mmCIF file of C-alpha atoms in Angstrom:
data_model
loop_
_atom_site.group_PDB
_atom_site.id
_atom_site.type_symbol
_atom_site.label_atom_id
_atom_site.label_comp_id
_atom_site.label_asym_id
_atom_site.label_seq_id
_atom_site.Cartn_x
_atom_site.Cartn_y
_atom_site.Cartn_z
ATOM 1 C CA ASP A 1 92.574 -33.869 -54.022
ATOM 2 C CA VAL A 2 90.993 -31.725 -56.452
ATOM 3 C CA VAL A 3 93.493 -29.970 -58.470
ATOM 4 C CA MET A 4 93.053 -26.195 -60.056
ATOM 5 C CA THR A 5 95.194 -25.174 -62.508
ATOM 6 C CA GLN A 6 94.644 -20.908 -63.361
ATOM 7 C CA SER A 7 95.523 -19.642 -67.008
ATOM 8 C CA PRO A 8 96.594 -16.563 -66.968
ATOM 9 C CA LEU A 9 99.045 -16.639 -63.544
ATOM 10 C CA SER A 10 100.066 -12.929 -64.112
ATOM 11 C CA LEU A 11 97.257 -10.640 -66.382
ATOM 12 C CA PRO A 12 98.413 -6.909 -67.264
ATOM 13 C CA VAL A 13 95.036 -5.048 -67.591
ATOM 14 C CA THR A 14 93.897 -2.335 -69.635
ATOM 15 C CA LEU A 15 91.463 -0.046 -67.684
ATOM 16 C CA GLY A 16 88.236 -0.680 -69.496
ATOM 17 C CA GLN A 17 89.325 -3.415 -71.484
ATOM 18 C CA PRO A 18 87.875 -6.553 -70.775
ATOM 19 C CA ALA A 19 89.883 -9.713 -69.198
ATOM 20 C CA SER A 20 89.647 -13.121 -68.719
ATOM 21 C CA ILE A 21 91.060 -16.178 -66.490
ATOM 22 C CA SER A 22 90.708 -19.580 -66.953
ATOM 23 C CA CYS A 23 90.176 -22.462 -64.454
ATOM 24 C CA ARG A 24 90.900 -25.852 -65.032
ATOM 25 C CA SER A 25 89.755 -28.888 -62.612
ATOM 26 C CA SER A 26 92.077 -32.450 -62.081
ATOM 27 C CA GLN A 27 87.983 -34.136 -62.089
ATOM 28 C CA SER A 28 84.409 -33.196 -62.766
ATOM 29 C CA LEU A 29 83.064 -30.996 -60.207
ATOM 30 C CA VAL A 30 79.242 -32.279 -60.653
ATOM 31 C CA ASN A 31 78.756 -32.856 -57.201
ATOM 32 C CA SER A 32 76.442 -35.988 -56.992
ATOM 33 C CA ASP A 33 73.417 -33.134 -55.625
ATOM 34 C CA GLY A 34 73.470 -32.177 -59.414
ATOM 35 C CA ASN A 35 75.127 -28.373 -58.629
ATOM 36 C CA THR A 36 78.896 -27.458 -59.640
ATOM 37 C CA TYR A 37 80.510 -25.696 -56.264
ATOM 38 C CA LEU A 38 82.752 -23.452 -58.612
ATOM 39 C CA ASN A 39 83.442 -20.140 -57.065
ATOM 40 C CA TRP A 40 85.668 -17.310 -57.802
ATOM 41 C CA ILE A 41 87.486 -15.646 -55.053
ATOM 42 C CA GLN A 42 88.485 -11.960 -55.179
ATOM 43 C CA GLN A 43 91.409 -10.443 -52.947
ATOM 44 C CA ARG A 44 92.689 -7.099 -53.056
ATOM 45 C CA PRO A 45 95.898 -6.535 -51.392
ATOM 46 C CA GLY A 46 96.135 -6.517 -47.892
ATOM 47 C CA GLN A 47 93.004 -7.927 -47.412
ATOM 48 C CA SER A 48 90.565 -10.901 -46.714
ATOM 49 C CA PRO A 49 89.318 -13.384 -49.367
ATOM 50 C CA ARG A 50 85.888 -12.507 -50.630
ATOM 51 C CA ARG A 51 83.657 -14.554 -53.158
ATOM 52 C CA LEU A 52 82.691 -13.527 -56.292
ATOM 53 C CA ILE A 53 80.663 -16.300 -57.511
ATOM 54 C CA TYR A 54 79.390 -19.324 -56.481
ATOM 55 C CA LYS A 55 78.261 -22.083 -58.074
ATOM 56 C CA VAL A 56 80.506 -20.954 -60.916
ATOM 57 C CA SER A 57 78.429 -18.554 -62.885
ATOM 58 C CA ASN A 58 76.097 -17.029 -59.173
ATOM 59 C CA ARG A 59 76.899 -13.560 -58.815
ATOM 60 C CA ASP A 60 77.417 -12.371 -54.851
ATOM 61 C CA SER A 61 75.346 -9.536 -53.706
ATOM 62 C CA GLY A 62 77.477 -6.488 -54.270
ATOM 63 C CA VAL A 63 79.563 -7.839 -56.839
ATOM 64 C CA PRO A 64 78.922 -5.780 -59.609
ATOM 65 C CA ASP A 65 77.179 -7.213 -63.076
ATOM 66 C CA ARG A 66 81.018 -6.581 -65.465
ATOM 67 C CA PHE A 67 82.094 -9.499 -63.666
ATOM 68 C CA SER A 68 80.260 -13.234 -64.455
ATOM 69 C CA GLY A 69 81.211 -16.818 -64.898
ATOM 70 C CA ARG A 70 80.738 -19.445 -67.152
ATOM 71 C CA GLY A 71 81.538 -22.733 -67.572
ATOM 72 C CA SER A 72 80.955 -26.705 -66.656
ATOM 73 C CA GLY A 73 82.420 -30.002 -66.390
ATOM 74 C CA THR A 74 86.078 -29.500 -65.417
ATOM 75 C CA ASP A 75 86.593 -25.943 -67.561
ATOM 76 C CA PHE A 76 85.349 -22.461 -66.166
ATOM 77 C CA THR A 77 85.857 -19.145 -66.953
ATOM 78 C CA LEU A 78 86.161 -15.065 -65.076
ATOM 79 C CA LYS A 79 84.964 -12.464 -66.996
ATOM 80 C CA ILE A 80 85.817 -8.752 -66.136
ATOM 81 C CA SER A 81 84.236 -6.672 -68.873
ATOM 82 C CA ARG A 82 85.360 -3.600 -68.786
ATOM 83 C CA VAL A 83 88.484 -3.625 -65.634
ATOM 84 C CA GLU A 84 88.286 -0.863 -63.111
ATOM 85 C CA ALA A 85 91.114 0.336 -60.774
ATOM 86 C CA GLU A 86 89.502 -1.724 -57.740
ATOM 87 C CA ASP A 87 89.736 -4.890 -59.051
ATOM 88 C CA VAL A 88 93.735 -5.549 -58.931
ATOM 89 C CA GLY A 89 94.700 -8.066 -56.763
ATOM 90 C CA VAL A 90 94.961 -11.664 -56.612
ATOM 91 C CA TYR A 91 91.943 -13.891 -58.009
ATOM 92 C CA TYR A 92 91.154 -17.757 -57.072
ATOM 93 C CA CYS A 93 89.604 -20.182 -58.702
ATOM 94 C CA MET A 94 88.213 -22.892 -55.779
ATOM 95 C CA GLN A 95 86.455 -26.089 -55.916
ATOM 96 C CA GLY A 96 83.998 -27.398 -53.077
ATOM 97 C CA THR A 97 82.361 -30.445 -54.361
ATOM 98 C CA ASP A 98 84.875 -32.663 -52.851
ATOM 99 C CA TRP A 99 86.871 -32.001 -49.865
ATOM 100 C CA PRO A 100 89.089 -30.670 -49.279
ATOM 101 C CA ALA A 101 88.553 -27.261 -50.893
ATOM 102 C CA THR A 102 91.006 -26.411 -53.098
ATOM 103 C CA PHE A 103 92.372 -23.683 -54.810
ATOM 104 C CA GLY A 104 93.978 -22.894 -57.508
ATOM 105 C CA GLN A 105 96.945 -20.851 -57.442
ATOM 106 C CA GLY A 106 95.341 -17.474 -58.374
ATOM 107 C CA THR A 107 95.539 -15.224 -60.783
ATOM 108 C CA LYS A 108 97.444 -11.580 -60.409
ATOM 109 C CA VAL A 109 95.634 -8.916 -62.382
ATOM 110 C CA GLU A 110 97.641 -5.507 -62.645
ATOM 111 C CA ILE A 111 97.181 -2.233 -64.969
ATOM 112 C CA GLU B 1 75.556 -7.031 -41.792
ATOM 113 C CA VAL B 2 78.076 -10.403 -41.849
ATOM 114 C CA GLN B 3 80.617 -10.320 -39.061
ATOM 115 C CA LEU B 4 83.267 -13.068 -38.157
ATOM 116 C CA VAL B 5 86.137 -11.982 -36.478
ATOM 117 C CA GLU B 6 88.976 -14.210 -35.626
ATOM 118 C CA SER B 7 91.501 -14.061 -32.146
ATOM 119 C CA GLY B 8 94.068 -15.887 -30.494
ATOM 120 C CA GLY B 9 96.811 -15.768 -32.859
ATOM 121 C CA GLY B 10 100.449 -15.109 -31.725
ATOM 122 C CA LEU B 11 104.192 -16.627 -31.501
ATOM 123 C CA VAL B 12 104.242 -19.935 -30.781
ATOM 124 C CA GLN B 13 107.329 -22.342 -30.791
ATOM 125 C CA PRO B 14 108.138 -25.240 -32.869
ATOM 126 C CA GLY B 15 105.860 -27.783 -30.888
ATOM 127 C CA GLY B 16 103.023 -25.381 -28.874
ATOM 128 C CA SER B 17 99.704 -25.159 -28.491
ATOM 129 C CA LEU B 18 97.105 -22.059 -29.951
ATOM 130 C CA ARG B 19 93.369 -22.498 -29.920
ATOM 131 C CA LEU B 20 91.571 -19.799 -32.440
ATOM 132 C CA SER B 21 88.878 -18.684 -31.461
ATOM 133 C CA CYS B 22 85.923 -16.745 -34.360
ATOM 134 C CA ALA B 23 82.577 -14.470 -33.278
ATOM 135 C CA ALA B 24 80.351 -14.549 -36.041
ATOM 136 C CA SER B 25 77.204 -12.420 -35.958
ATOM 137 C CA GLY B 26 74.869 -11.313 -38.973
ATOM 138 C CA PHE B 27 73.428 -14.848 -40.035
ATOM 139 C CA THR B 28 72.061 -18.147 -38.714
ATOM 140 C CA PHE B 29 75.147 -19.623 -37.423
ATOM 141 C CA SER B 30 74.144 -22.544 -37.074
ATOM 142 C CA SER B 31 72.847 -23.313 -39.858
ATOM 143 C CA TYR B 32 76.449 -23.502 -41.848
ATOM 144 C CA TRP B 33 78.956 -25.387 -42.460
ATOM 145 C CA MET B 34 81.974 -23.346 -41.667
ATOM 146 C CA ASN B 35 85.681 -23.769 -42.343
ATOM 147 C CA TRP B 36 89.483 -22.994 -41.073
ATOM 148 C CA VAL B 37 91.727 -21.419 -44.679
ATOM 149 C CA ARG B 38 95.067 -20.629 -43.565
ATOM 150 C CA GLN B 39 97.545 -18.356 -46.176
ATOM 151 C CA ALA B 40 100.962 -18.933 -45.822
ATOM 152 C CA PRO B 41 103.342 -15.482 -45.953
ATOM 153 C CA GLY B 42 103.059 -14.644 -49.567
ATOM 154 C CA GLN B 43 101.634 -17.360 -50.933
ATOM 155 C CA GLY B 44 97.623 -19.143 -51.748
ATOM 156 C CA LEU B 45 94.773 -19.918 -50.047
ATOM 157 C CA GLU B 46 94.800 -24.196 -48.547
ATOM 158 C CA SER B 47 91.829 -25.326 -46.544
ATOM 159 C CA VAL B 48 92.673 -26.178 -42.873
ATOM 160 C CA ALA B 49 89.213 -28.109 -41.585
ATOM 161 C CA ASN B 50 85.574 -27.498 -41.697
ATOM 162 C CA ILE B 51 82.530 -28.827 -39.520
ATOM 163 C CA ASN B 52 78.655 -28.867 -40.685
ATOM 164 C CA GLU B 53 76.469 -27.062 -39.004
ATOM 165 C CA ASP B 54 75.664 -29.452 -35.209
ATOM 166 C CA GLY B 55 79.432 -30.383 -34.819
ATOM 167 C CA SER B 56 78.357 -33.475 -35.432
ATOM 168 C CA ALA B 57 81.063 -34.256 -39.435
ATOM 169 C CA LYS B 58 84.455 -33.156 -39.387
ATOM 170 C CA ASN B 59 86.997 -32.899 -42.107
ATOM 171 C CA TYR B 60 90.559 -32.223 -41.532
ATOM 172 C CA VAL B 61 92.702 -31.481 -44.607
ATOM 173 C CA ASP B 62 96.346 -34.851 -44.484
ATOM 174 C CA SER B 63 98.899 -31.850 -43.034
ATOM 175 C CA VAL B 64 96.756 -30.743 -39.445
ATOM 176 C CA LYS B 65 95.265 -34.626 -39.023
ATOM 177 C CA GLY B 66 95.606 -36.059 -35.250
ATOM 178 C CA ARG B 67 97.291 -31.753 -34.736
ATOM 179 C CA PHE B 68 94.282 -30.122 -34.716
ATOM 180 C CA THR B 69 90.309 -30.269 -34.097
ATOM 181 C CA ILE B 70 87.926 -27.899 -35.095
ATOM 182 C CA SER B 71 85.115 -27.215 -32.812
ATOM 183 C CA ARG B 72 81.578 -24.810 -32.272
ATOM 184 C CA ASP B 73 80.128 -23.371 -30.146
ATOM 185 C CA ASN B 74 76.380 -22.497 -31.999
ATOM 186 C CA ALA B 75 74.853 -21.343 -28.971
ATOM 187 C CA LYS B 76 77.752 -18.384 -28.068
ATOM 188 C CA ASN B 77 77.410 -18.545 -32.426
ATOM 189 C CA SER B 78 81.496 -19.239 -32.060
ATOM 190 C CA LEU B 79 84.079 -21.527 -34.160
ATOM 191 C CA TYR B 80 87.267 -22.508 -32.754
ATOM 192 C CA LEU B 81 90.532 -24.354 -33.568
ATOM 193 C CA GLN B 82 92.974 -26.058 -31.346
ATOM 194 C CA MET B 83 96.668 -26.144 -33.083
ATOM 195 C CA ASN B 84 98.329 -28.609 -31.282
ATOM 196 C CA SER B 85 102.200 -29.461 -31.607
ATOM 197 C CA LEU B 86 102.927 -26.423 -33.794
ATOM 198 C CA ARG B 87 105.415 -26.781 -37.226
ATOM 199 C CA ALA B 88 106.998 -24.093 -39.110
ATOM 200 C CA GLU B 89 104.957 -24.960 -42.060
ATOM 201 C CA ASP B 90 101.628 -23.694 -40.027
ATOM 202 C CA ALA B 91 102.841 -20.429 -39.363
ATOM 203 C CA ALA B 92 99.500 -18.439 -41.614
ATOM 204 C CA VAL B 93 97.218 -16.174 -41.752
ATOM 205 C CA TYR B 94 94.163 -17.797 -40.546
ATOM 206 C CA TYR B 95 90.933 -17.122 -41.350
ATOM 207 C CA CYS B 96 87.365 -18.360 -40.521
ATOM 208 C CA ALA B 97 85.025 -18.800 -43.282
ATOM 209 C CA GLY B 98 81.283 -20.203 -43.354
ATOM 210 C CA ASP B 99 79.108 -20.945 -46.950
ATOM 211 C CA GLN B 100 80.612 -22.206 -49.204
ATOM 212 C CA MET B 101 83.457 -19.866 -48.103
ATOM 213 C CA GLY B 102 80.975 -16.751 -48.461
ATOM 214 C CA TYR B 103 82.004 -15.046 -45.234
ATOM 215 C CA TRP B 104 84.730 -14.518 -44.410
ATOM 216 C CA GLY B 105 86.882 -12.915 -41.246
ATOM 217 C CA GLN B 106 89.677 -10.536 -40.937
ATOM 218 C CA GLY B 107 92.065 -13.726 -40.798
ATOM 219 C CA THR B 108 94.491 -13.761 -37.298
ATOM 220 C CA LEU B 109 98.269 -14.017 -38.017
ATOM 221 C CA VAL B 110 99.928 -17.331 -36.728
ATOM 222 C CA THR B 111 103.594 -17.597 -36.260
ATOM 223 C CA VAL B 112 105.812 -20.863 -35.104
ATOM 224 C CA SER B 113 109.073 -19.635 -34.449
ATOM 225 C CA SER B 114 111.772 -20.675 -31.855
#
């Protein structure tokens, strides 16, 4: 299975300041179709998961533009340009290139 | 509006069975791979099984192979997970998710305990 490793696992943030989460995969996530199936998933306290970013850098509908994703191959980053109170929760990177789809351990973002 | 609504969770004894259902609406269900993902209490997310658009291809995580069966009924816009020989370690909230995890339901809780 592809192992997804996130850092940090806990991220204290200040409102209005930037924040960044790193994710590394144990093998390249470039699929045979040329796409890289790396997603970022947000889970707010008490809520279901929600996808924020798909295929490395594409924001889902309704996701604020303060969220951005970048990276390639095995190294990826989620950035929040200015943290807001509603961003508190756990963030997971997830690969969908190989079965089983695997998730990072999660990064807990707290104010 | 996309909606995925899971049902069928509950308390079951070790060795018992449950059938989870997921009712989909607001998108073309028959055009997407669908997934079951679980989350044990206080833990992270784990893929359990997935199924292709017409149900002809299915994948399972090793820990549930031979015990769980994923299926779908595109006429009813529904996804299912038949869970047999349940173990304590299967206890979790089970989420239905679609389109490379772009759609998620609210989850249904499975508790395995005597």
